Every structure is written in structure tokens, then in C-alpha cells.
Coordinates of C-alpha atoms and ligand atoms in Angstrom, one line a residue:
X5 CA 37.2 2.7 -21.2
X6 CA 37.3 -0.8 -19.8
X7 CA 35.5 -3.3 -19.3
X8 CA 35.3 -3.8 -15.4
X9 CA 32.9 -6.9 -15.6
X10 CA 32.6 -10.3 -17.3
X11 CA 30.6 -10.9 -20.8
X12 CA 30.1 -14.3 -21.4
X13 CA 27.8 -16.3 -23.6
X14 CA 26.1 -19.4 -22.3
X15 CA 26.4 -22.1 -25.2
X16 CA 26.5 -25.9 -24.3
X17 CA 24.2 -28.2 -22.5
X18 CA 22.2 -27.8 -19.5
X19 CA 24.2 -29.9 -16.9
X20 CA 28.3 -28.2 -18.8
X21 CA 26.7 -24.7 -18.5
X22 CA 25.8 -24.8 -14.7
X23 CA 29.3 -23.5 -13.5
X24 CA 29.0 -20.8 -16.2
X25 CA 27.9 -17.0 -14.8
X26 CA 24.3 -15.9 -16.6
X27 CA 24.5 -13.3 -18.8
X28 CA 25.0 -10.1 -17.9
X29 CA 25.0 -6.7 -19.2
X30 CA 28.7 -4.9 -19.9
X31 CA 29.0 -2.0 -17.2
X32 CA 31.9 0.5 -17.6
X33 CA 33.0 4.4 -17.0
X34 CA 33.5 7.1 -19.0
X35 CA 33.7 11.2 -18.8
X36 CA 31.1 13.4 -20.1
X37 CA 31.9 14.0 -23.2
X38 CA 33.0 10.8 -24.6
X39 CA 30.2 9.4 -25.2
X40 CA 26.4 10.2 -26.8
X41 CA 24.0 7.5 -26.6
X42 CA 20.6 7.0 -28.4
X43 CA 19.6 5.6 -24.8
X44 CA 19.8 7.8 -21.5
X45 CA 18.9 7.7 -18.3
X46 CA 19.0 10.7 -15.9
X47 CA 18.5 10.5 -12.2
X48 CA 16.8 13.9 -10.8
X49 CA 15.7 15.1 -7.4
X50 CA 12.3 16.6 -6.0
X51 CA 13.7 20.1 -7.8
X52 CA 13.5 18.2 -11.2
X53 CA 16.9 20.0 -12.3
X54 CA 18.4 18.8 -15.3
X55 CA 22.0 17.9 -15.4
X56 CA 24.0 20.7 -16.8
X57 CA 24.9 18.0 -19.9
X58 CA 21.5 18.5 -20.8
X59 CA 21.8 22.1 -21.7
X60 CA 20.8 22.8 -25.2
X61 CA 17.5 22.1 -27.3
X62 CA 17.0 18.7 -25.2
X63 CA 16.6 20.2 -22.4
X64 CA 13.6 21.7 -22.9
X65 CA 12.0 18.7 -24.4
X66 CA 12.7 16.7 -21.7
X67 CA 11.5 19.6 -19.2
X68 CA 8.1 20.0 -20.9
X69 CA 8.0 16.1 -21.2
X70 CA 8.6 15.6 -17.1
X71 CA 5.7 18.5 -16.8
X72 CA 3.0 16.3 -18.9
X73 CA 3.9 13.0 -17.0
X74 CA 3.7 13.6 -13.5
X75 CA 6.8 12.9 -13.1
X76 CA 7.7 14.2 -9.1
X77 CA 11.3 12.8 -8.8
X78 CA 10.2 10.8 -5.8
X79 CA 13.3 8.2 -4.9
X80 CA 12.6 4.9 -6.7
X81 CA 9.6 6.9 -9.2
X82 CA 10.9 6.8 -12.9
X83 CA 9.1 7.6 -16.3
X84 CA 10.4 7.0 -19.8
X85 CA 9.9 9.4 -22.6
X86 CA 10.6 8.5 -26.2
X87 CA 11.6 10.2 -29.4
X88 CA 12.4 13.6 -27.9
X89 CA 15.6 15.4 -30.0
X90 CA 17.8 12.6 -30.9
X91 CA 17.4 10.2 -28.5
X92 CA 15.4 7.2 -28.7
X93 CA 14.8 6.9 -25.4
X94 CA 15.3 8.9 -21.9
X95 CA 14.2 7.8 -18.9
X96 CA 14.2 9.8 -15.7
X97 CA 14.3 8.5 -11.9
X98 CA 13.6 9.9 -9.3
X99 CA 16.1 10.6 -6.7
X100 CA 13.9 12.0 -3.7
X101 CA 15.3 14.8 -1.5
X102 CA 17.7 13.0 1.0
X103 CA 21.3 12.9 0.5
X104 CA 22.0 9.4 -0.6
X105 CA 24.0 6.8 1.2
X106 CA 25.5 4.1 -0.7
X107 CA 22.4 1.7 -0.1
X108 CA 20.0 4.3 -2.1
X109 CA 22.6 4.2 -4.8
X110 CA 22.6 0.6 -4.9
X111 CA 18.7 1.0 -5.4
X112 CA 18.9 3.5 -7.7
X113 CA 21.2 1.6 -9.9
X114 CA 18.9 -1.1 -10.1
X115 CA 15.9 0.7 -10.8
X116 CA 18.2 2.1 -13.6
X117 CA 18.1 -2.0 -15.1
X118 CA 14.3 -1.3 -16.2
X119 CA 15.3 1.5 -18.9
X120 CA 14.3 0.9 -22.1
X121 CA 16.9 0.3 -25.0
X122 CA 19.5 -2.3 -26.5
X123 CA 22.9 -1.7 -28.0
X124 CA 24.0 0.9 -25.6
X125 CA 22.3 3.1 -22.5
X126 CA 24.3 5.8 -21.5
X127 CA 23.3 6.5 -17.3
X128 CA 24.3 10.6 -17.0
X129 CA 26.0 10.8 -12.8
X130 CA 26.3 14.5 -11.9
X131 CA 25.0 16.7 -9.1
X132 CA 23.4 13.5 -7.2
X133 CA 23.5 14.8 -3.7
X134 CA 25.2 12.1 -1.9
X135 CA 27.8 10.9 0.7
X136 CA 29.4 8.6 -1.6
X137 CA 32.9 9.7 -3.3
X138 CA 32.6 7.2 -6.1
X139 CA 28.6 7.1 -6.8
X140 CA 29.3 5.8 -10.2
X141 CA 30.5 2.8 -8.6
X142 CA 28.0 2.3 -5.9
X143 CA 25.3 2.5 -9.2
X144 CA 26.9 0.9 -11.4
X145 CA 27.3 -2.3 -8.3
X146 CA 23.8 -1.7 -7.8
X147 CA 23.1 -2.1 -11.4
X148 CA 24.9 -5.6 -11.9
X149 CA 23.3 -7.2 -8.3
X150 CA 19.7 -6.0 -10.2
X151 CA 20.2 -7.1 -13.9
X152 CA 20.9 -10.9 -12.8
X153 CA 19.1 -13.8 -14.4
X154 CA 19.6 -17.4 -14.5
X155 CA 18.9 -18.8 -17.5
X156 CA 21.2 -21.8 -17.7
X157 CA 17.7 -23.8 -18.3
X158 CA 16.2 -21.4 -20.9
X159 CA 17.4 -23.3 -24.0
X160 CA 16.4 -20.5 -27.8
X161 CA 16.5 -16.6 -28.0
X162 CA 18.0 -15.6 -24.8
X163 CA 17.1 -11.3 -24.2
X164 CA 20.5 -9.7 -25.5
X165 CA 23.1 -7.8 -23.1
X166 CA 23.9 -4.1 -23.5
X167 CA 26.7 -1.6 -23.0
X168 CA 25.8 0.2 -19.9
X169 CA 28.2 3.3 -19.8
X170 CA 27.5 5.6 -16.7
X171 CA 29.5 9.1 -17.5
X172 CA 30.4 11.1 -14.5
X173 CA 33.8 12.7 -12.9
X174 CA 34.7 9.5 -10.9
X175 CA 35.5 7.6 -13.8
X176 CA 38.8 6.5 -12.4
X177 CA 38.4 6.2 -9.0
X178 CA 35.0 4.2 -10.1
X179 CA 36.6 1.8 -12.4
X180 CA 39.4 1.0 -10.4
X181 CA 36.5 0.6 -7.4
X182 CA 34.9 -1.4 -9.0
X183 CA 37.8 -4.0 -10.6
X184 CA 39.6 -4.2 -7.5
X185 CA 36.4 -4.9 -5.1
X186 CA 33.0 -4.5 -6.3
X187 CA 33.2 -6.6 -9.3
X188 CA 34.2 -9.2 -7.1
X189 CA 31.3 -9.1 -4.4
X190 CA 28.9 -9.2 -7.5
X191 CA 30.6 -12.0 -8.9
X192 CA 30.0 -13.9 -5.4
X193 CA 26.3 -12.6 -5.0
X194 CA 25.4 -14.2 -8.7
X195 CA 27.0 -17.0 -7.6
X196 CA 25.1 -17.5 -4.4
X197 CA 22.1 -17.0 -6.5
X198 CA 23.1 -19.4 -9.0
X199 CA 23.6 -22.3 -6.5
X200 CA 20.3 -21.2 -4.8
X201 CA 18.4 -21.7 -8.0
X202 CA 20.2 -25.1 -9.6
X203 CA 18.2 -27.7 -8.8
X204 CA 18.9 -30.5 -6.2
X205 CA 19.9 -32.9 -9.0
X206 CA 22.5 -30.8 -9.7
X207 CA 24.4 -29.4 -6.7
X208 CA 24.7 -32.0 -3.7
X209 CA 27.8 -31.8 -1.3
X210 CA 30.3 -33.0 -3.7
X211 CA 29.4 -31.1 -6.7
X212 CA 29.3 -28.1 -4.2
X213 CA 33.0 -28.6 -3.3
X214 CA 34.0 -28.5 -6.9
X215 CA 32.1 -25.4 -7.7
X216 CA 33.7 -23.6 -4.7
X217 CA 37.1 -24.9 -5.7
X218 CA 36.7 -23.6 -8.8
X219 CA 35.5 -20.4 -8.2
X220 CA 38.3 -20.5 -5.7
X221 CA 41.4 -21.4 -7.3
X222 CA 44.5 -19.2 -7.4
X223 CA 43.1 -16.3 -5.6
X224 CA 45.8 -15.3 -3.1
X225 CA 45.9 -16.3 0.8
X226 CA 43.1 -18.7 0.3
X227 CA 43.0 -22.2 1.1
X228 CA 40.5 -25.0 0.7
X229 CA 40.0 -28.1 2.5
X230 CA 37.2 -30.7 2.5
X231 CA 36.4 -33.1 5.2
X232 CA 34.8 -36.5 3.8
X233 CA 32.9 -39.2 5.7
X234 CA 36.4 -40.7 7.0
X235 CA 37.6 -37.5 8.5
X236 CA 34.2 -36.8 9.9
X237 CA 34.0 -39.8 11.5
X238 CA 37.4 -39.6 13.1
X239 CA 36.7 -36.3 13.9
X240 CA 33.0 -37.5 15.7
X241 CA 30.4 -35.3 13.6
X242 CA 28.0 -37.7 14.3
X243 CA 24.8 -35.1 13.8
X244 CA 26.7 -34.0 10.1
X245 CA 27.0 -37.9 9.5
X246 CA 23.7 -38.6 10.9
X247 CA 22.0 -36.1 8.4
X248 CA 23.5 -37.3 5.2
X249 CA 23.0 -41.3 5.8
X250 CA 19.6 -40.9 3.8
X251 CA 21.1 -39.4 0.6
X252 CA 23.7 -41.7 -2.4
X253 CA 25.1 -38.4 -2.2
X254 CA 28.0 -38.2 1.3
X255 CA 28.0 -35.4 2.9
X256 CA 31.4 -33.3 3.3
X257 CA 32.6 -30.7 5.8
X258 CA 33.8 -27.6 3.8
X259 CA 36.6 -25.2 5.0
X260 CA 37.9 -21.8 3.1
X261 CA 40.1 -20.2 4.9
X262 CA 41.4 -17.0 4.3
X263 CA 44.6 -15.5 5.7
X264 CA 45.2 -11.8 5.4
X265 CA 46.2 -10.8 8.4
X266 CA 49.1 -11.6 11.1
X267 CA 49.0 -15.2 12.1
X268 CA 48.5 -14.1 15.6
X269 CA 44.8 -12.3 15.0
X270 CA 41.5 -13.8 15.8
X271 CA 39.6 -14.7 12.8
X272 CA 36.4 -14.0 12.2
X273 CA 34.0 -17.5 11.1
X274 CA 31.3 -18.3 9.1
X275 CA 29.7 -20.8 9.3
X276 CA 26.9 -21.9 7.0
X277 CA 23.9 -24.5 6.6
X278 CA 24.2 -26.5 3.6
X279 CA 21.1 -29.1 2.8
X280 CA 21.6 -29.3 -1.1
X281 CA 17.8 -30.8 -0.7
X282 CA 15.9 -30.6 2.1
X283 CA 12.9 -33.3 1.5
X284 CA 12.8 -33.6 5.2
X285 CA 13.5 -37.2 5.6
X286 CA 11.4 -39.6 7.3
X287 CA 9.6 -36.7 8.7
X288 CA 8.9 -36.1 5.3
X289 CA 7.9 -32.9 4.5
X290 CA 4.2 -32.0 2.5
X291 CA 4.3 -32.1 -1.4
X292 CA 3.2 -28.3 -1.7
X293 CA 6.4 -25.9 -2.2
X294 CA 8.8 -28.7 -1.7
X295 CA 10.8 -27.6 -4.6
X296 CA 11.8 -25.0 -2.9
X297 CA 13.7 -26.7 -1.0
X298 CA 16.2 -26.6 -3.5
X299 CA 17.7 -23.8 -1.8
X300 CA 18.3 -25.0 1.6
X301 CA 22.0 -24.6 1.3
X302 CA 21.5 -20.6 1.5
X303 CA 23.5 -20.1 4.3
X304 CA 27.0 -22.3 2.8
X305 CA 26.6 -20.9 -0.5
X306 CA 26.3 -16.7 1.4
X307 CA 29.3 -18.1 3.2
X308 CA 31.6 -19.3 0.6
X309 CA 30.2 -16.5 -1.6
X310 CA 31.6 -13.8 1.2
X311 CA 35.1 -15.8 1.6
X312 CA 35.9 -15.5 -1.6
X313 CA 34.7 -11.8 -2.3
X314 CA 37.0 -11.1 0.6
X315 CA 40.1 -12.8 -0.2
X316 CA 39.6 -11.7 -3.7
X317 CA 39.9 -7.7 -2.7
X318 CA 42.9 -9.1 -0.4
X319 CA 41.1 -7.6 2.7
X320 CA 43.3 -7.0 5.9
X321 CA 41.3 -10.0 8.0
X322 CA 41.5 -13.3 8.7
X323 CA 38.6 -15.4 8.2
X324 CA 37.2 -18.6 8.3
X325 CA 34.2 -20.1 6.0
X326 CA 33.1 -23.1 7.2
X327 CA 30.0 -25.4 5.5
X328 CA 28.7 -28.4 6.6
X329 CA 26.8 -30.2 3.6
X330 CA 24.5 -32.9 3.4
X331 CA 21.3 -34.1 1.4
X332 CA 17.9 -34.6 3.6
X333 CA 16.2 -37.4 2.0
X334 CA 14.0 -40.3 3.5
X335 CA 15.7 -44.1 2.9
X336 CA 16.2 -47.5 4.3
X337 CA 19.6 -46.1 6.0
X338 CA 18.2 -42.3 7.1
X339 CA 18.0 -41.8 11.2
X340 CA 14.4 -41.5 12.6
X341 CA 12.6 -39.7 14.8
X342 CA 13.6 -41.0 18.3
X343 CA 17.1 -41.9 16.8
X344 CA 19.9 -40.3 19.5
X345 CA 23.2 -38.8 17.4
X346 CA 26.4 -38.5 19.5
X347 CA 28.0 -35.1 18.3
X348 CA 31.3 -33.3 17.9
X349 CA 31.7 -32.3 21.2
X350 CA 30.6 -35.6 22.4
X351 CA 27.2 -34.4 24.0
X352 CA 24.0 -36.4 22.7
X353 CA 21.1 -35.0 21.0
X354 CA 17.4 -37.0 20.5
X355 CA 16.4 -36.5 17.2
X356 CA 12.4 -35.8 17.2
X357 CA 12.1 -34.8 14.0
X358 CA 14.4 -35.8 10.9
X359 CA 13.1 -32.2 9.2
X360 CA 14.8 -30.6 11.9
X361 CA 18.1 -31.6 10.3
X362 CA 20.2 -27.7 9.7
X363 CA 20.5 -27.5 13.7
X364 CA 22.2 -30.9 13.6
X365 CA 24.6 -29.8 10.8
X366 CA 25.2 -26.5 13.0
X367 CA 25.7 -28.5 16.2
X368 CA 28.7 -30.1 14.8
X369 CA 30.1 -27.2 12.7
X370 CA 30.2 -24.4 15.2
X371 CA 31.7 -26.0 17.8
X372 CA 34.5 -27.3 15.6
X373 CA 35.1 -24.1 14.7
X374 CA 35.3 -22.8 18.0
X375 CA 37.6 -25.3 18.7
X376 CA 40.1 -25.3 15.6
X377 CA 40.1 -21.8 14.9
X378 CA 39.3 -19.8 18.5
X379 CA 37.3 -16.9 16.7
X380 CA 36.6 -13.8 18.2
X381 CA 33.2 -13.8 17.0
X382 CA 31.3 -16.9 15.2
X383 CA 28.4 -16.2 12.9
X384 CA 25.9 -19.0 11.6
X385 CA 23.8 -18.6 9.0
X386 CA 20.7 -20.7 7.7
X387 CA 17.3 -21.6 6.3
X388 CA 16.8 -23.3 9.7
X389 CA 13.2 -22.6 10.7
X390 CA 9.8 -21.7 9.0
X391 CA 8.9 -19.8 11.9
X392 CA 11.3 -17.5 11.3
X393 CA 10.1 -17.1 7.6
X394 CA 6.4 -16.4 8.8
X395 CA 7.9 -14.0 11.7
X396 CA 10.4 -11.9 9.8
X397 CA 8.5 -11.7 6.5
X398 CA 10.6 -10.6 3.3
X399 CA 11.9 -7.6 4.6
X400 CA 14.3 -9.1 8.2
X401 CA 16.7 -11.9 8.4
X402 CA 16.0 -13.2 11.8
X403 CA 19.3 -12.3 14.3
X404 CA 19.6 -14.6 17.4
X405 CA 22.1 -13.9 20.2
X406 CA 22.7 -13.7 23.6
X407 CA 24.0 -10.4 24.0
X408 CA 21.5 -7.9 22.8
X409 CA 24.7 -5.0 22.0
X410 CA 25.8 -7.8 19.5
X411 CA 22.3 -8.1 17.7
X412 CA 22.2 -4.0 17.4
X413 CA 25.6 -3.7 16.0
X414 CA 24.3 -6.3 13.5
X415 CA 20.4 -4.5 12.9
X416 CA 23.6 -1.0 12.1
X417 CA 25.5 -3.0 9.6
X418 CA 22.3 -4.7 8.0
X419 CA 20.9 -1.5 7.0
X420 CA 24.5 -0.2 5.7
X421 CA 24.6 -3.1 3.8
X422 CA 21.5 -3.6 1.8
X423 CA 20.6 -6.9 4.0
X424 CA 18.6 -6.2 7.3
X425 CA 18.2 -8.1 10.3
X426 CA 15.8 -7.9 13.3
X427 CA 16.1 -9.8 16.1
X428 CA 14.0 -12.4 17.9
X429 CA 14.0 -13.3 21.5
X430 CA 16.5 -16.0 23.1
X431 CA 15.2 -17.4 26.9
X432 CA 16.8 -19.0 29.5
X433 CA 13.2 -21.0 29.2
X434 CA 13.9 -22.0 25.4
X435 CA 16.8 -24.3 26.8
X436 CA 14.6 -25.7 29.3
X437 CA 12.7 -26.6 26.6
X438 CA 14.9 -28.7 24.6
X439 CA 15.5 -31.3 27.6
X440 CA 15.5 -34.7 26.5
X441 CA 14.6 -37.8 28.3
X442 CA 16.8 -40.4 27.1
X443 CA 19.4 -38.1 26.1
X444 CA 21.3 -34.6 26.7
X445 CA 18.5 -33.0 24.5
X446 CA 16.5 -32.6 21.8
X447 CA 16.5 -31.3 18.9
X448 CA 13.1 -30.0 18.6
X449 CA 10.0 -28.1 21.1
X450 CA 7.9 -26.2 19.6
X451 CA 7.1 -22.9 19.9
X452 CA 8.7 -20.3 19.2
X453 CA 10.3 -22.1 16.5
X454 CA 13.3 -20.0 15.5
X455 CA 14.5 -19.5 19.3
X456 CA 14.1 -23.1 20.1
X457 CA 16.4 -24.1 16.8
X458 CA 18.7 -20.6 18.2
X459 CA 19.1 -22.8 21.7
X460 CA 19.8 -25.8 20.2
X461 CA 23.1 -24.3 18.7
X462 CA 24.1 -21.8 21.5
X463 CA 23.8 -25.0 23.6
X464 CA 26.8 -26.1 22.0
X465 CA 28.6 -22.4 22.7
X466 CA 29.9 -20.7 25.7
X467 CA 28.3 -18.3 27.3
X468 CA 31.7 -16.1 26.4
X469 CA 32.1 -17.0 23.6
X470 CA 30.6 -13.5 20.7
X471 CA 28.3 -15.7 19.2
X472 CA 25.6 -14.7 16.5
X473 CA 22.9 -16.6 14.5
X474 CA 21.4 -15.8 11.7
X475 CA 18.3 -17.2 10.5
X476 CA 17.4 -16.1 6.5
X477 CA 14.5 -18.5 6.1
X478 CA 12.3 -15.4 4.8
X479 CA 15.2 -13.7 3.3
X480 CA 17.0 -15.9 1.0
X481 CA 14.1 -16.4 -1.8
X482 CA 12.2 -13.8 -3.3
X483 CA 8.3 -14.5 -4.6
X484 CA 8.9 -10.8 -6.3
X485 CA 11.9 -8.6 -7.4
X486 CA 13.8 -5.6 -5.5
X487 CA 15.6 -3.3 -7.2
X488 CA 19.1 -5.3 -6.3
X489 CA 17.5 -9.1 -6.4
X490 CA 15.4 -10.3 -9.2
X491 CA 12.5 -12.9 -8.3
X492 CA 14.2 -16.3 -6.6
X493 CA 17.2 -16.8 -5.0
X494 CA 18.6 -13.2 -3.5
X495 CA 22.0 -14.2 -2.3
X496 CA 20.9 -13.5 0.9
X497 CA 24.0 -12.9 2.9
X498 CA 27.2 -11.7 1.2
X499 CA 26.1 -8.0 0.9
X500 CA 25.5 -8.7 4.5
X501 CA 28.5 -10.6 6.3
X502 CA 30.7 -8.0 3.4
X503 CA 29.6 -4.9 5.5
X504 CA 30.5 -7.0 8.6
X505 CA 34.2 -8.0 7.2
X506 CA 34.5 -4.7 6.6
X507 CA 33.6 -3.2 10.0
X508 CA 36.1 -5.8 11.4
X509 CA 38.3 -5.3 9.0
X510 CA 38.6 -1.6 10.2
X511 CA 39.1 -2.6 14.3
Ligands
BES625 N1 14.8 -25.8 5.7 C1 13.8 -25.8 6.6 C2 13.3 -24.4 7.0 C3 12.7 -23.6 5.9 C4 11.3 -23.5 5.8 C5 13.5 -22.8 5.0 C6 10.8 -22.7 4.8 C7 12.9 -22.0 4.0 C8 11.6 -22.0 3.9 C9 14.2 -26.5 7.9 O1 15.1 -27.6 7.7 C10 12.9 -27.1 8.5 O2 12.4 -28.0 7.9 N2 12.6 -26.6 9.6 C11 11.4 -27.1 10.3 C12 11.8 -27.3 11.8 C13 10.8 -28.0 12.6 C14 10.7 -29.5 12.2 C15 11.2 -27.9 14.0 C16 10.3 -26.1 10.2 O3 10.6 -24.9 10.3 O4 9.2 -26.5 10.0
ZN626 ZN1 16.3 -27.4 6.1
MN627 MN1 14.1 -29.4 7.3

């Protein structure tokens, strides 16, 4: 039996502790009969059929105790039972009727993180009616995304962490799954969610860089570099600079890029908003919620999150993470509204209002990367626009492009992945729109809120150039729990641009 994933105690002082992963509970694989638990879970369909494990006197408890609860085996429905035989507790989920694709497995392994009982739970695999060849894996990855918490804050008793042992026939093929890969892409959604939920005071561009490099450091075909104010200004990222002149914190320009393919292949970019804080500058934004605001580097942190998830499974791809970051704050030195920002590609854009600042981030960043790295298809991602929040809901990240094949193969690989998009219109008349007076254009018109911020970036891309953006204002914080992301920060993102490596991986 190993254990595939980390275990580590949180022990020191708030501001030392931040780098360090939250607890979690210790996941590994083992074969029927190696292990007898006080704790089990059992996952059964609409037919209620026990797993043949079951057989013997326990059976029939549990049987009779399904009959008296109501129990249907709906997907998603579970009910525990305690004290029957000699278990303490077993609680039963419901699998519903469907064969299961990896995505229900993911869901059903975190509805398994609500069972009852410490020490050890022991999660019984067999029979599931699914597509999967490894469904112990996709549960137990499923599992980890669900049981996340951050409690780097939460000084006293923190709640303990448990074995979690799921026994099936995949054990190998599971384990070895899950060290070489999933482990990984769990590691980078918790921490996504841990920079999403560190307050402002803590992360700001620099203290960003080192937390990437960290998490970065000696994983193979990977390579980090950092722009600073200097290089940006050689380089003429005006907007970038533009953004951060508020802040004592600079802003930086980071760049992961990961080779793992011939030199002579396209890579795919990604390239990600990162406001550490957005207060909204001069066009300061209302009181109410502005905390939340803490999490305005979504997009970067999905970004660097998925780079190093990929490099760390040695995927057969080349791609490029790219993340502008800056702080949004009001000050003697921030630009105004009015203020005109000359930008990377040497086009000028009137800033109308200083709140408005991700676009002017992204109009510097994507088409750098265009132009250094020649992709054959750029993603952005970002908290750019409220209107996209209040249009998409929980439930869609917004996807914004001009060719409407490109947003349907990303609505396919959303719902593979766990993460959905739906997209939102993009108008000839939306450019119109942005039409400045005194200079190219501007950066804000309007209605409809999350085009209007979509053609101010595509303004900066060719019309033939794949070209995709992603708008997770809705998406990246939670108000309530899913079974894969607890309340707050979801890490929005890497599940997402993961199934999309992979797709392109596969070309
Ligand atoms: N970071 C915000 C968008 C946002 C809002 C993210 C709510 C998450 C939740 C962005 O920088 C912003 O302030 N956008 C403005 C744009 C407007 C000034 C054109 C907005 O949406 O109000
Ligand atoms: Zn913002
Ligand atoms: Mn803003």
C-alpha cells in the first residue's frame, strides 16, 4: 500500500505557513481483502445491489437498513447507517442508473468526503457500471479536489485527517494513475485555491513569483522567467506598467514555459489575469464585497496551476503560461480615468475607467505572446467583468471567440472536464463600440459588459490567429460547496485547460 498523496501538518505562524498545502486526508489503494474497516462506504445503483464483499450476516443488515431509510440509490443521494454488525458506520451513495464517465466519478468521490468516521474509512469499488478502466483513481481524484480546506488562518484544534483506503481490482493501475498524474493536477488545483483565498496582504506580484518558483523548481523541461519593471518597460507594456503604478508592490510579467515536445511544434499559451487586489483604483470600487477581491488573480494562478500539473506528468506538448501581475490600488501615482497608455504593440488605449484594469493587463500579455511564442491557439483567462458573473451564474465560465467551432469544442471539453463553459456573443458592433476620441480606443462601453472587455483583447489579435477567452468571473469563487470544490476559491480553471492539454496533447 502507498501512500500516493502528501500528509503534512501545518505548525508555524500565519505569514511561514502560507506556502504550506492544508491538510489533507491520506488516500491510497488496496485489494479486497486486505483490509476491514470499522468505517465503510458503498456506492450502489437504482437496483440497490450490494457488492459481493458484503456477502455474509452484513448484508442483510445493511439490506433491511436501506429498506427503512428511503434510500433510492439516486446519483449524488447517500444515507449513513450506524452500528449495524461490526461496523461503526456504513454509508451508502447513490450511483443512479447511467454508466459513469469519469466526471460522475469525480462527483461521487466527493460526495464520498461527507462519510462519517476518523481513523480509517474504507470506500468498497466493485461492479460500478462505468467507462472508466481505473475508477478507483478517478474517485479517489475526486475525493482529494472535495476534501480541501484552507485553514492556514485557523490557529487551535484543527478537524484531524483520515486514512481513506478505496479497495477494488485497479489497485495498481490506480496507484500508479494516480502518483504519476493525478496527484499532481490535485496538488495544482489546491494550490490555485490556496492563492485564491490568501489575502491581498499576502500574495502581490512578487510574492506570487516566489510561490510559483517554488512549487516549480526541479520538475523536468520547465523553465521560469520573470519580467520586472525594467524589462517591461524596454519591452513597451505600457497598459501592464500602467496598472501597477498605484500599488508599493511592482508588477512583473510571469513566464513558465514548458517544453515537451520537438522544438519545432506550436505551443499551446495561457495566458492569465493576475490583480493580486483589485480595489479598482481611482475608480474605486464600493466597500460591499470588496474583499473579494482578493481573488482577482484567478486566471494567473489556473494558469500556472495547469503548467505545472502538465510538466509534472511530462506530457507530450509544448506550452506556454504566461501571467501578467499587478496590484489595482488608488494613489498619488495611479493613472486616471481619461489617462491614454501606449501598449505592447504600440497601439493606444484611453483609459475610462481605472476598474477596468484585467483588459489592460491582457492587452499587453497576449500579444506578446503571440509574438514570442507564435501559438497555434492562445487562451486568456480572467475575472475580467461582473457582467459575466451575473450572466453565467455559478454553473458557466463565460467563452468568448470569434469562431463559433472553437467555442463548441471548448462547451465538449468543459463538460469532460468537470469545468463548463458557455458562450457569449462577440459583434462586429462591440468593436465599434470601443472607439476612442483622443486615442485608438477605449477601454470601456458599456453594455454587454463581458463582450465589450472580449473586443478589447481580440482587438489586439488577428483575425487568424485561434484565439479564445475565457471569462471565470462567476466561476472561480463559490458562496456554497460542490462535491469537488468546497465553499471559496474553486480553482477554477486547471480541471479545465488539463482536459484541453490533453485533447492537444493527443493531435
Ligand atoms: N475583477 C473585476 C471583475 C469581477 C467582478 C470579478 C466580480 C469577480 C467578481 C474587474 O476588474 C472589474 O472591476 N470589472 C468591471 C469592468 C467595468 C469597469 C467595465 C466590472 O465588471 O464592473
Ligand atoms: Zn479585476
Ligand atoms: Mn476591476
Amino acid at each position: 500500500m502507498r501512500a500516493s498523496l502528501l500528509k503534512i501538518a501545518l505548525t508555524s505562524a500565519a505569514l511561514s505557513m502560507a506556502a504550506v498545502p492544508a491538510l489533507a486526508d491520506d488516500i491510497s489503494f488496496a485489494t479486497s481483502n486486505t483490509v476491514a474497516g470499522e468505517h465503510v462506504v458503498l456506492y450502489l445503483g437504482e437496483d440497490l445491489n450490494l457488492p459481493l464483499q458484503m456477502n455474509g450476516e452484513i448484508a442483510d443488515d445493511i439490506e433491511r437498513a436501506i429498506e427503512g431509510s428511503g434510500f433510492t440509490g439516486a446519483f449524488g443521494t447517500s444515507q449513513n447507517f450506524f452500528g449495524l454488525g461490526d461496523k461503526k458506520s456504513v454509508t451508502v451513495i447513490g450511483t443512479g442508473s447511467d454508466t459513469l464517465t469519469r466526471r460522475h466519478l469525480h462527483d461521487l468521490g466527493g460526495h464520498t468526503v461527507k462519510a462519517p468516521g476518523d481513523g480509517k474509512l474504507s470506500v468498497i469499488v466493485e461492479d460500478l457500471e462505468t467507462d472508466s478502466e481505473t475508477p478507483s483513481a478517478e474517485l479517489a481524484l475526486g475525493y482529494r479536489l472535495g476534501s480541501y480546506r484552507f485553514d492556514t488562518y485557523k490557529t487551535g484544534e484543527l478537524p484531524e485527517d483520515r486514512d481513506v483506503i478505496f479497495i477494488s481490482g485497479d489497485t495498481g493501475a490506480a496507484d500508479d494513475l494516480t502518483d504519476t498524474d493525478y496527484a499532481g493536477l490535485a496538488d495544482a488545483v489546491d494550490m490555485v485555491r490556496d492563492l485564491g483565498n490568501a489575502p491581498g496582504l499576502e500574495i502581490y506580484p512578487e510574492t506570487f513569483v516566489e510561490r510559483i518558483r517554488k512549487e516549480a523548481r526541479g520538475i523536468a523541461n520547465l523553465k521560469l522567467t520573470v519580467m520586472g519593471v525594467r524589462e517591461m518597460e524596454r519591452a513597451g507594456m505600457g497598459a501592464i506598467l500602467g496598472v501597477g503604478k498605484g500599488s508599493v508592490h511592482d508588477p512583473r510579467l510571469l513566464v513558465l514555459k514548458y517544453s515537451g515536445a520537438g522544438a519545432n511544434d506550436a505551443p499551446l499559451a495561457l495566458v492569465g489575469k493576475g490583480i493580486t487586489f483589485d480595489t479598482g483604483g481611482i475608480s474605486l470600487k464600493p466597500n460591499s464585497g470588496q474583499w473579494l477581491m482578493k481573488s482577482d488573480l484567478s486566471g494567473a494562478a489556473a494558469v500556472a496551476g495547469t503548467l505545472i500539473s502538465t510538466a509534472k506528468r511530462g506530457a507530450d506538448i509544448n506550452l506556454i503560461g504566461v501571467m501578467p501581475l499587478a496590484e489595482n490600488m488608488p494613489d498619488g501615482k495611479a493613472i486616471r480615468p481619461g489617462d491614454v497608455l501606449t501598449t505592447y504593440n504600440g497601439k493606444t488605449i484611453e483609459v475610462m475607467s481605472t476598474d477596468a484594469e484585467g483588459r489592460l493587463l491582457l492587452v499587453d500579455a497576449v500579444p506578446y505572446t503571440i509574438e514570442a511564442y507564435k501559438p497555434e491557439l492562445i487562451v486568456n483567462i480572467a475575472t475580467l467583468t461582473g457582467s459575466a458573473a451575473r450572466a453565467m451564474g455559478d454553473e458557466y465560465g463565460a467563452v468568448i471567440t470569434r469562431d463559433f467551432e472553437l467555442a463548441q469544442t471548448m462547451m465538449e471539453i468543459g463538460e469532460r472536464s468537470g469545468e463548463d463553459v458557455w458562450p457569449l456573443p462577440l459583434h462586429p458592433n462591440h468593436y465599434d463600440q470601443i472607439k476612442s476620441d483622443i486615442a485608438d480606443i477605449k477601454s470601456t462601453a458599456g453594455a454587454p459588459g463581458a463582450s465589450i472587455g472580449a473586443a478589447v483583447i481580440g482587438t489586439f489579435v488577428e483575425e487568424d490567429q485561434p484565439w479564445v477567452h475565457l471569462d471565470i468571473a462567476g466561476v472561480d469563487w463559490r458562496d456554497s460547496a460542490t462535491p469537488t470544490a468546497p465553499k471559496g476559491h474553486a480553482g477554477w480553471g486547471v480541471r479545465f485547460m488539463d482536459q484541453l492539454v490533453r485533447d492537444y496533447e493527443a493531435k
